[in-house]
Coordinates of C-alpha atoms in Angstrom, one line a residue:
Chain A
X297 CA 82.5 204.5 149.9
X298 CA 85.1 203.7 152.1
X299 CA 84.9 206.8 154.8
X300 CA 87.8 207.8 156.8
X301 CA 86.4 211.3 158.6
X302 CA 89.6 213.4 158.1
X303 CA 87.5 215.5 161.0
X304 CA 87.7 218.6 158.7
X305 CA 90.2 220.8 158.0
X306 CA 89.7 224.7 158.8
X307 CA 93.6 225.6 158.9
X308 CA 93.2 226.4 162.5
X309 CA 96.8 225.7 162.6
X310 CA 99.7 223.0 162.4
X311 CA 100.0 223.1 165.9
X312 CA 96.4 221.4 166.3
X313 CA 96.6 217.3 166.2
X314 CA 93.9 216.1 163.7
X315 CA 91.2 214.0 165.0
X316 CA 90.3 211.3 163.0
X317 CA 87.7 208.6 163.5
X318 CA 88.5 205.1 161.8
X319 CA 85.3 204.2 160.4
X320 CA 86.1 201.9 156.9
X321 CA 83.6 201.0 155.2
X322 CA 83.9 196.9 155.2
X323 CA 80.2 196.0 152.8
X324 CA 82.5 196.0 149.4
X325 CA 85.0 193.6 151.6
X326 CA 81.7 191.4 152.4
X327 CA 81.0 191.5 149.0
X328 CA 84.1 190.2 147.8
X329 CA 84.3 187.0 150.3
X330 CA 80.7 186.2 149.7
X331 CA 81.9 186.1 146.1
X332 CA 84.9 183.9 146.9
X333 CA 82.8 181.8 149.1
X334 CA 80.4 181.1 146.5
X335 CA 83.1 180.1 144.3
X336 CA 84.8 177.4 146.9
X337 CA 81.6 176.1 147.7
X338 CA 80.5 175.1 144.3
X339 CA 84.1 174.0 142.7
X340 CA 84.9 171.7 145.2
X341 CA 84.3 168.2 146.9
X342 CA 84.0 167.8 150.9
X343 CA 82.4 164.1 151.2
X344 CA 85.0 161.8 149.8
X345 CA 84.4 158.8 147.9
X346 CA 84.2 155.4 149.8
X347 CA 85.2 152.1 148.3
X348 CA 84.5 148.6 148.9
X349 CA 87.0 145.9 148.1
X350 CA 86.4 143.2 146.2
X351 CA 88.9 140.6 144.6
X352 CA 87.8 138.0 142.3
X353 CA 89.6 135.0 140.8
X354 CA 91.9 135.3 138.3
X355 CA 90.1 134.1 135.0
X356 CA 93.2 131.5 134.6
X357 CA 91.6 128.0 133.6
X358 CA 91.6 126.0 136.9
X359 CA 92.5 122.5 136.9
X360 CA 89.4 120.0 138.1
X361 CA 90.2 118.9 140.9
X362 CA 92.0 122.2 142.4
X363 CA 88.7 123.8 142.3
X364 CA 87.1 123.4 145.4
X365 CA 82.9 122.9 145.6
X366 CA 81.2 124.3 147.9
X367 CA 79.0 122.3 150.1
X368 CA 75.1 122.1 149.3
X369 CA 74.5 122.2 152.5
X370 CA 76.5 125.9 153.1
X371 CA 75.4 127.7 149.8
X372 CA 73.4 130.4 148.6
X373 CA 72.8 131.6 145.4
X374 CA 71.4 134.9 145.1
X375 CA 70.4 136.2 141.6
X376 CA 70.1 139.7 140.3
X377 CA 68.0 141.4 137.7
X378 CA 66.8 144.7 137.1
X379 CA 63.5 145.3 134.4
X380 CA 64.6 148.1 131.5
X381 CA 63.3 150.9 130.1
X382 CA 63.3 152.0 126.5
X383 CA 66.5 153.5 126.6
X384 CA 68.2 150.3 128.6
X385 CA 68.4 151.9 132.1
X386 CA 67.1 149.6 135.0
X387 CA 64.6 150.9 136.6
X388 CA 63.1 148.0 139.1
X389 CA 65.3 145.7 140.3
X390 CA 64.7 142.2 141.5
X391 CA 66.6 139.9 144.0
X392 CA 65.8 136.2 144.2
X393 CA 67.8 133.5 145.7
X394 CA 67.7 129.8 146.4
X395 CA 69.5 127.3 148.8
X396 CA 71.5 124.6 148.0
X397 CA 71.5 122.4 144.4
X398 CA 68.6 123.8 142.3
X399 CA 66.3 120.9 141.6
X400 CA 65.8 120.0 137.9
X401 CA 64.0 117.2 137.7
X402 CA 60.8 118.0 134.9
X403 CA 57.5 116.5 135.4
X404 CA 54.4 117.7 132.8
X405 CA 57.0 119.9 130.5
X406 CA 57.3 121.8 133.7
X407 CA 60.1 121.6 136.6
X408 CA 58.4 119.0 139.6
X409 CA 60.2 121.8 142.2
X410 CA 61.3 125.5 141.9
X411 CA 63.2 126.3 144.9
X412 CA 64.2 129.4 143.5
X413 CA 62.0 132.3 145.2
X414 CA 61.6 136.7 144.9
X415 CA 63.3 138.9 147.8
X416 CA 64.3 142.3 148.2
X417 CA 67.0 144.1 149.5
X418 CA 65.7 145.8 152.8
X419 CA 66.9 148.2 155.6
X420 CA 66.6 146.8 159.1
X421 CA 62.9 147.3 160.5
X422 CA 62.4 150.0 163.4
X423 CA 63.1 147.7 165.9
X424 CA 66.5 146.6 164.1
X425 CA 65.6 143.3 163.0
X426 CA 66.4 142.1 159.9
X427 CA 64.4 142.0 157.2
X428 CA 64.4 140.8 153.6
X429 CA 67.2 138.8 152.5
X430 CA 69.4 140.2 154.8
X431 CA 67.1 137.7 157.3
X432 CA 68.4 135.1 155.4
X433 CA 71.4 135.6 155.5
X434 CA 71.4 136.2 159.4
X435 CA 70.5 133.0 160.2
X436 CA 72.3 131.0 157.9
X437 CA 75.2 133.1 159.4
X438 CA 73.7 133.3 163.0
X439 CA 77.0 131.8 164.7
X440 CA 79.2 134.6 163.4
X441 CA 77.1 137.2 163.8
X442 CA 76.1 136.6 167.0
X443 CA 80.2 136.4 168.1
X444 CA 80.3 139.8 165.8
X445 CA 77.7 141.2 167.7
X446 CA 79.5 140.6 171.0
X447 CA 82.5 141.6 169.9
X448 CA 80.5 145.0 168.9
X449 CA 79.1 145.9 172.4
X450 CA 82.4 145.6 173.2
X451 CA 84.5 147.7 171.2
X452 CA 81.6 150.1 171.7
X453 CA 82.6 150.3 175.7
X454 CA 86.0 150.2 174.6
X455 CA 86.7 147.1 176.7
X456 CA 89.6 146.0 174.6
X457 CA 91.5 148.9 175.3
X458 CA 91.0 152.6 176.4
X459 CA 92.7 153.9 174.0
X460 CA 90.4 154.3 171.2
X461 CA 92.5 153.4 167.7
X462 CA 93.9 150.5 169.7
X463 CA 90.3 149.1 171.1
X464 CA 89.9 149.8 167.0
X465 CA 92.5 147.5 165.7
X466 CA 91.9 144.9 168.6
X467 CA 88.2 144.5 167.3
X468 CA 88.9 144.5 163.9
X469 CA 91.6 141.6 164.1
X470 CA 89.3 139.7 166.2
X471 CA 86.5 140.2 164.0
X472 CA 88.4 138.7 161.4
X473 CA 89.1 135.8 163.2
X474 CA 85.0 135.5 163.9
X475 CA 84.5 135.4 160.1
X476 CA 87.3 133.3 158.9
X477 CA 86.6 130.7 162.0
X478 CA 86.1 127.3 160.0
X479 CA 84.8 126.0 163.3
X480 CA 81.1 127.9 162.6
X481 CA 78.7 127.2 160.2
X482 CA 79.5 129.7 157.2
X483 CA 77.4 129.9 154.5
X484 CA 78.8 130.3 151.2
X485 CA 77.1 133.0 149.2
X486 CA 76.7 132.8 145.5
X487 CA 75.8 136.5 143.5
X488 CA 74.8 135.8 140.1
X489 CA 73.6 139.0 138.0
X490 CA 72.0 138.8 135.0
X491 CA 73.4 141.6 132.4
X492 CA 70.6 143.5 132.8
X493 CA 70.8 143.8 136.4
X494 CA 71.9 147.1 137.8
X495 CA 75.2 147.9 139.6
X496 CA 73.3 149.6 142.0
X497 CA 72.2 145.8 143.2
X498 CA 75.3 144.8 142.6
X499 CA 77.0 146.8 145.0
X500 CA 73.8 146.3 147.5
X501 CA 74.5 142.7 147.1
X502 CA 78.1 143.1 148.0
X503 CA 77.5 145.5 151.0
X504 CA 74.9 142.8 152.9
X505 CA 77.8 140.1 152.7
X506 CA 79.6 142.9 154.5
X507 CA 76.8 143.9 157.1
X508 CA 76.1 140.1 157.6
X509 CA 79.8 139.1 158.1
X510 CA 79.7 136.7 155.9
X511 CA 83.2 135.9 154.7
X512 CA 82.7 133.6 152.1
X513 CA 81.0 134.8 148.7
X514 CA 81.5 134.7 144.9
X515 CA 80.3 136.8 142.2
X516 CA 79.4 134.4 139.1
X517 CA 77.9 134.2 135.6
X518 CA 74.5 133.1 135.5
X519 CA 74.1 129.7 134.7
X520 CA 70.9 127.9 132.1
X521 CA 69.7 126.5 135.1
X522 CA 69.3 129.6 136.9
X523 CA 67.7 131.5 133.8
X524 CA 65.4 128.6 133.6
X525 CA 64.1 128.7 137.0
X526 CA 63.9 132.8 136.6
X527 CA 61.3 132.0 133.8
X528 CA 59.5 129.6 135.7
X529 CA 58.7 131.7 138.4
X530 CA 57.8 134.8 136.5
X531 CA 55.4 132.6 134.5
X532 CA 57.4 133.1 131.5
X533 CA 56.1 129.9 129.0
X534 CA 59.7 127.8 128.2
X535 CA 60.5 125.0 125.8
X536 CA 61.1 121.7 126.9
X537 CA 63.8 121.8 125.0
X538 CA 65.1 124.5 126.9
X539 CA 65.3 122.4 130.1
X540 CA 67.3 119.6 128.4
X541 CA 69.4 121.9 126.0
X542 CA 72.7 122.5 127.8
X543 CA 73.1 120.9 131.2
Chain B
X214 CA 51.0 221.7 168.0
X215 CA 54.7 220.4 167.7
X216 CA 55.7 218.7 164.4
X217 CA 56.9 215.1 165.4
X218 CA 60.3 215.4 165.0
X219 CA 61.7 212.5 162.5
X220 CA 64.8 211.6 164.0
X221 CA 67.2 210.8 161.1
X222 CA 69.5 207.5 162.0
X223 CA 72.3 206.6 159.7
X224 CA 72.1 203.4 157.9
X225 CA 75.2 202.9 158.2
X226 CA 75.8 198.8 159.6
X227 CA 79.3 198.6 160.8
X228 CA 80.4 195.3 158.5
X229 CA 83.3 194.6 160.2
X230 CA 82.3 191.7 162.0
X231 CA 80.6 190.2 159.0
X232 CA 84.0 191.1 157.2
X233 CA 85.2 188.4 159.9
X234 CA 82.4 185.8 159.9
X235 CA 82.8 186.0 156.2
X236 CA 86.8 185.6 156.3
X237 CA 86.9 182.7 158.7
X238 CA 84.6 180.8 156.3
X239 CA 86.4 181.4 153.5
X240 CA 89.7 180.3 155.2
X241 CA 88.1 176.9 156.0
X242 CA 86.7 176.6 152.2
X243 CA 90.3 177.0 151.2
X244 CA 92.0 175.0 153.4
X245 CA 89.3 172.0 153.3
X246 CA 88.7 171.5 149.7
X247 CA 89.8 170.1 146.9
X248 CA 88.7 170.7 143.4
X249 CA 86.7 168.6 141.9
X250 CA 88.2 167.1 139.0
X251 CA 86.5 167.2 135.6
X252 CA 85.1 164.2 134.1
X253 CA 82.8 163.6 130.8
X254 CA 79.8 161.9 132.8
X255 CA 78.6 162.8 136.0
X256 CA 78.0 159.5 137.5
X257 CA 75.9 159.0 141.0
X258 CA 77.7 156.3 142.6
X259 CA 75.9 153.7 144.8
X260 CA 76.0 153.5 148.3
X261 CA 77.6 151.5 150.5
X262 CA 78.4 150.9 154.3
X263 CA 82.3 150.5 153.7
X264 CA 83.8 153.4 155.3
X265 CA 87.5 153.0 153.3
X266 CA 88.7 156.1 151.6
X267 CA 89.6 156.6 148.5
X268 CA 93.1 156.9 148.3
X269 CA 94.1 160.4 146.6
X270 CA 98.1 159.4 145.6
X271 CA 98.4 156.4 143.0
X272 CA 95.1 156.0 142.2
X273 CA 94.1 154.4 138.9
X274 CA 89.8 155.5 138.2
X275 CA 87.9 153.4 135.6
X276 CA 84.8 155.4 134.8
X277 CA 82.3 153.7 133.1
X278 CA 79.1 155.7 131.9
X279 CA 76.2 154.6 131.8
X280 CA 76.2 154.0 128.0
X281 CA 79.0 152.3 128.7
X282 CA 82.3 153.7 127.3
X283 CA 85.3 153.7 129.8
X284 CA 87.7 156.5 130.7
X285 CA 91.1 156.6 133.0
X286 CA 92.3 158.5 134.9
X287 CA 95.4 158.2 136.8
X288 CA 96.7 159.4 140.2
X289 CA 100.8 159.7 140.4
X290 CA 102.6 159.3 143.7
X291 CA 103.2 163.2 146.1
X292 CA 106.7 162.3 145.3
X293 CA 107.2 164.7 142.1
X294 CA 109.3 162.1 140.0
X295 CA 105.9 160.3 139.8
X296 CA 103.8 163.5 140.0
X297 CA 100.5 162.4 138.2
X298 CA 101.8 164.7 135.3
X299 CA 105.1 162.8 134.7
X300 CA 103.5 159.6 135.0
X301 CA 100.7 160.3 132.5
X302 CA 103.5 161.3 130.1
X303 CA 105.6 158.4 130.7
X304 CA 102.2 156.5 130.3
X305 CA 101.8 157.9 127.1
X306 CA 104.6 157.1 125.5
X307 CA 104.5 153.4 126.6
X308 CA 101.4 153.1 125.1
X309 CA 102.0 154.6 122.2
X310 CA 105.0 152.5 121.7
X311 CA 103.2 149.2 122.3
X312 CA 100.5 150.7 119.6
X313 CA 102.7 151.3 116.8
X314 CA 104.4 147.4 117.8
X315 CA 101.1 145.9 117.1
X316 CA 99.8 148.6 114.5
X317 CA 103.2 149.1 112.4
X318 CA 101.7 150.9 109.5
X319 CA 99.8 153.0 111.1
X320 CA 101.9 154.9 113.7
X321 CA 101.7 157.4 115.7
X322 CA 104.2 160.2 116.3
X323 CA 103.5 162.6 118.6
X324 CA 104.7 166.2 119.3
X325 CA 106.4 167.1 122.7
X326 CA 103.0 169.9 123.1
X327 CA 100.9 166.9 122.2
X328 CA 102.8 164.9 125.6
X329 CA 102.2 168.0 127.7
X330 CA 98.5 168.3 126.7
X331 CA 97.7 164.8 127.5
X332 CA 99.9 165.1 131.0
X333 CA 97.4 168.1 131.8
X334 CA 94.0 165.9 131.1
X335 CA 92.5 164.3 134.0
X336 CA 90.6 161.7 132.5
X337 CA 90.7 160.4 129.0
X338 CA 89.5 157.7 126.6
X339 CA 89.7 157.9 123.0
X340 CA 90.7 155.9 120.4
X341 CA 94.4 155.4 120.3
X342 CA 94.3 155.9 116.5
X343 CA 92.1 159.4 116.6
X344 CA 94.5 160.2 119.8
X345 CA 96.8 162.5 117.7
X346 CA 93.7 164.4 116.3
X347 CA 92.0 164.7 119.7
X348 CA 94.9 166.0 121.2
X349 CA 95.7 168.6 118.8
X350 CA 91.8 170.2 119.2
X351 CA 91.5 173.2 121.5
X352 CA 90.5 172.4 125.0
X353 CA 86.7 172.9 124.5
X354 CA 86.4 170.8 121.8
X355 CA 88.2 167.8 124.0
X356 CA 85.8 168.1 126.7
X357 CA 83.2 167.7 124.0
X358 CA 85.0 164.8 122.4
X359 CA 84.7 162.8 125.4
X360 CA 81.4 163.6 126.1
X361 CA 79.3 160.1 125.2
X362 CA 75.9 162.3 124.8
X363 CA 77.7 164.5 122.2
X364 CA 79.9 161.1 121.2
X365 CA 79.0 157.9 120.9
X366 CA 81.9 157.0 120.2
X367 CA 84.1 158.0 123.4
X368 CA 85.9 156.5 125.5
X369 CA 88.3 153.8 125.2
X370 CA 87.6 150.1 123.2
X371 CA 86.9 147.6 125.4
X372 CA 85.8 144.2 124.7
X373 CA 85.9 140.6 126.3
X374 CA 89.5 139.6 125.5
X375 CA 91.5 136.7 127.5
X376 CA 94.4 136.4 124.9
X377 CA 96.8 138.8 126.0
X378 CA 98.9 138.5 123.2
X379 CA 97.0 140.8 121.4
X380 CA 95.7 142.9 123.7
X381 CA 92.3 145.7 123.4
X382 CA 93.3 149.7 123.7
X383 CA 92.3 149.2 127.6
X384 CA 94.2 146.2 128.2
X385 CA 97.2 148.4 126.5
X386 CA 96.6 151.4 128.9
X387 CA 96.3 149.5 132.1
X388 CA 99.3 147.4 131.3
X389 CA 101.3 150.0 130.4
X390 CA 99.9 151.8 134.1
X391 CA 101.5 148.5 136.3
X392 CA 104.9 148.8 134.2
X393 CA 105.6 152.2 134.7
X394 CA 108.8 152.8 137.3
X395 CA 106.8 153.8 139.8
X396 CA 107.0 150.8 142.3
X397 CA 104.0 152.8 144.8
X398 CA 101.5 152.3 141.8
X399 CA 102.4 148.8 141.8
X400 CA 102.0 147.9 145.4
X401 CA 98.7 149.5 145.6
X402 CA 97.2 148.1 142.5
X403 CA 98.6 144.5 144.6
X404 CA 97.0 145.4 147.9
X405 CA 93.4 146.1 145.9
X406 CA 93.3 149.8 146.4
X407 CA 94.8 151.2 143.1
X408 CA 92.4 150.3 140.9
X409 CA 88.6 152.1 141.6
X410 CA 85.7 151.4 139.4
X411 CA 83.2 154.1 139.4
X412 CA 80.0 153.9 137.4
X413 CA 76.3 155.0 138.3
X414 CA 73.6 153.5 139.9
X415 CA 71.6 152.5 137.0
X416 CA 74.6 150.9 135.0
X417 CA 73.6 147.3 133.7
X418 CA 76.0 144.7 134.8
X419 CA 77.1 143.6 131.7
X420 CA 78.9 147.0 131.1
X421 CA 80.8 146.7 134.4
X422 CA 81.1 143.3 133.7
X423 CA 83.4 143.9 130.7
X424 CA 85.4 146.1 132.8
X425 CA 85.9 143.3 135.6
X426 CA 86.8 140.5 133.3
X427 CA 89.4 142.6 131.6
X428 CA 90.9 143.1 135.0
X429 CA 90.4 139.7 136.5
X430 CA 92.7 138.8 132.5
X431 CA 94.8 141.0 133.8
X432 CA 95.5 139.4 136.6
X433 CA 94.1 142.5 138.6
X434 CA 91.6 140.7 140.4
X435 CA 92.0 143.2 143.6
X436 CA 90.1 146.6 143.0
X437 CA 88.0 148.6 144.7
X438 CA 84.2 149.8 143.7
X439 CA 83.6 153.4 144.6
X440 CA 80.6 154.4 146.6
X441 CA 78.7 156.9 148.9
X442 CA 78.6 156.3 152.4
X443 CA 75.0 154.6 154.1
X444 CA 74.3 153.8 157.3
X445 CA 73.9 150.2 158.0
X446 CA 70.5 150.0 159.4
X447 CA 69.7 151.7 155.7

């Protein structure tokens, strides 16, 4: 295919210089890169994975008195579940959360007061308010973020520094003072998930404490208490016994 | 009446510049990529807003399907003493020692090509006891080994164990990971960023959950969970 015009040749003579026009033929070139392209494209990654770090607690046996409560006042609990299919895989999940001590006292084989109440995970609305839980969490953490969100408007009119990785690292360390201040109100956020729940919620869960700046959080085994008040607000009939069983 | 002459153009498309276009683009494939590394499930991570990459040197991955059964794989350090090939060697033949300590009757002794198959697998998880067998099977038939739909019994044993005394098969891998020589593993597995968890979406907690606890008896309560980036107004 390839056509290199060798301009004819009559024998009219050494003495006359050969003309030739350079036309190659490139379409069996395309072809080949095309193929190779093809072949890049679909063997390989470009969006790396993120990850988001969590550390728990060792699962050492604490002494007593080393292990610190958290405050009523300060916590949150949020709980987790997802409903199953046949083959076990979630496919709804549900968020609910209370504040504070849940409230067991039992009046009429029933509990007097169930603080525990449904929520969803939700995106911002379009006018960027929160919504969902992640309202919650806002204004239990409405110190912090508001300092966050100052420090923000900064960094984003790089007033810490015009250099851009050092306005970077300025706003980072000083949003890390924000969250850790002690001197705010904090809450304390509790993330119980049930084993059916999905690790899609899981990591949902995780990523609001982050978007929320909320510092302080625990991921935790879900408690009878908790399982009980999950039954009593899905209308699920209980025992009495259950509410006295283990406490 | 004059026929209407037909004037005959040549078809010919000079390619040259697509040649170029075409070149460029494959230069940029090349130079951008990097392969995608085989594992048994495909798993469709959630996402997250945490922009922090994954690291690509001394990287330990604990994949756990959706059925739950749980692979490694490991990472070694750009310095080639630790190149991920000797260190899955090394790896190998710590755990295999610790096996045949706790399991002295049935032992296992393997065959230098037996070592240099396992250093060549990305990720793996089978029984320590059928590891001889697996790694004696041609390539093909590995892949399909690990495969949980094919396999239900893939992957490594895992189970809720706090005496480390006598340790599960995973508790035997990861350990023998940290006490390899190489002191970069090490450091990243203490700053929280050697150790990734990658499972799907719809994974039930109590799968991951075995996973975590292992780690937190491990004492490697820093790890990482990987995920797709998000927005954070999503």
């Amino acid at each position: 295919m390839a056509q290199i015009d060798t301009g004819g040749d009559n024998g009219k003579g050494k003495s006359h210089q050969k003309k030739m026009s350079i036309h190659v033929d490139f379409t069996p070139m395309v072809d080949m890169n095309m193929l190779l392209i093809t072949f890049f494209m679909l063997c390989t990654t470009m969006i790396k994975s993120q990850t988001l770090q969590i550390s728990l607690p060792t699962n050492e046996k604490v002494e007593k008195q080393e292990q610190n409560k958290v405050k009523q006042s300060e916590a949150i609990t949020v709980i987790l579940d997802s409903e199953l299919d046949d083959n076990g895989t979630p496919v709804k999940n549900f968020v609910y959360y209370y504040e504070g001590m849940p409230n067991m006292a039992v009046e009429n084989g029933r509990l007097a007061e169930n603080k525990m109440q449904e929520i969803e995970f939700m995106p911002n609305d379009v006018n960027g308010a929160p919504q969902g839980i992640r309202k919650i969490f806002q204004e239990r953490n409405e110190q912090v973020v508001k300092k966050i969100n100052e420090l923000k408007t900064k960094w984003k009119n790089n007033e810490f520094d015009k250099n851009d990785e050092r306005n970077d690292s300025i706003y980072q360390k000083l949003a890390k003072e924000v969250r850790n201040d002690s001197t705010l109100k904090r809450p304390v956020v509790i993330i119980k998930a049930t084993p059916n729940a999905s690790y899609e919620s899981l990591v949902t869960a995780l990523d609001e404490m982050q978007i929320n700046s909320i510092s302080r959080y625990q991921i935790d085994r879900i408690s009878h208490t908790d399982s009980i008040m999950m039954m009593e607000l899905k209308g699920v009939s209980y025992g009495l016994d259950d509410l006295t069983a283990k406490k | 009446m004059g026929k209407v002459k037909i004037k005959r153009k040549s078809t010919l498309i000079d390619m040259t510049a697509m040649s170029d276009v075409t070149v460029l683009l494959l230069t940029f494939f090349m130079l951008t990529s990097t392969f995608l590394q085989k594992e048994p499930v495909t798993v469709l991570t959630p996402s997250s807003v945490s922009e922090i990459k994954v690291p690509t040197a001394n990287l330990i991955t604990v994949l756990v399907a959706p059925e739950g059964n749980v692979f490694i794989s490991l990472a070694g350090d750009k310095d080639s003493t630790y190149s991920s090939e000797n260190m899955r060697a090394e790896l190998l033949k710590n755990v295999v020692a610790e096996y045949n300590r706790l399991h002295p009757n049935n032992a296992i002794n393997l065959t230098n090509s037996e070592v240099a198959t396992f250093s060549k697998t990305n990720m793996f998880g089978v029984k320590l006891s059928e590891l001889k067998g697996w790694l004696d099977l041609p390539q093909e038939k590995r892949d399909e080994y690990l495969d949980p739909s094919k396999n239900p019994n893939a992957g490594i044993p895992i189970d809720m164990n706090q005496d480390l005394s006598k340790p599960n098969e995973f508790q035997i891998w990861m350990r023998a990971i940290y006490n390899s020589n190489n002191a970069n593993i090490i450091s990243t597995i203490k700053r929280g960023n050697g150790i990734a968890i990658k499972a799907d979406k719809s994974t039930t907690y109590s799968k991951i959950q075995v996973v975590m606890d292992n780690l937190q008896t491990m004492k490697m309560n820093k790890f990482s969970l990987m995920t797709a980036l998000k927005s954070e107004d999503e």
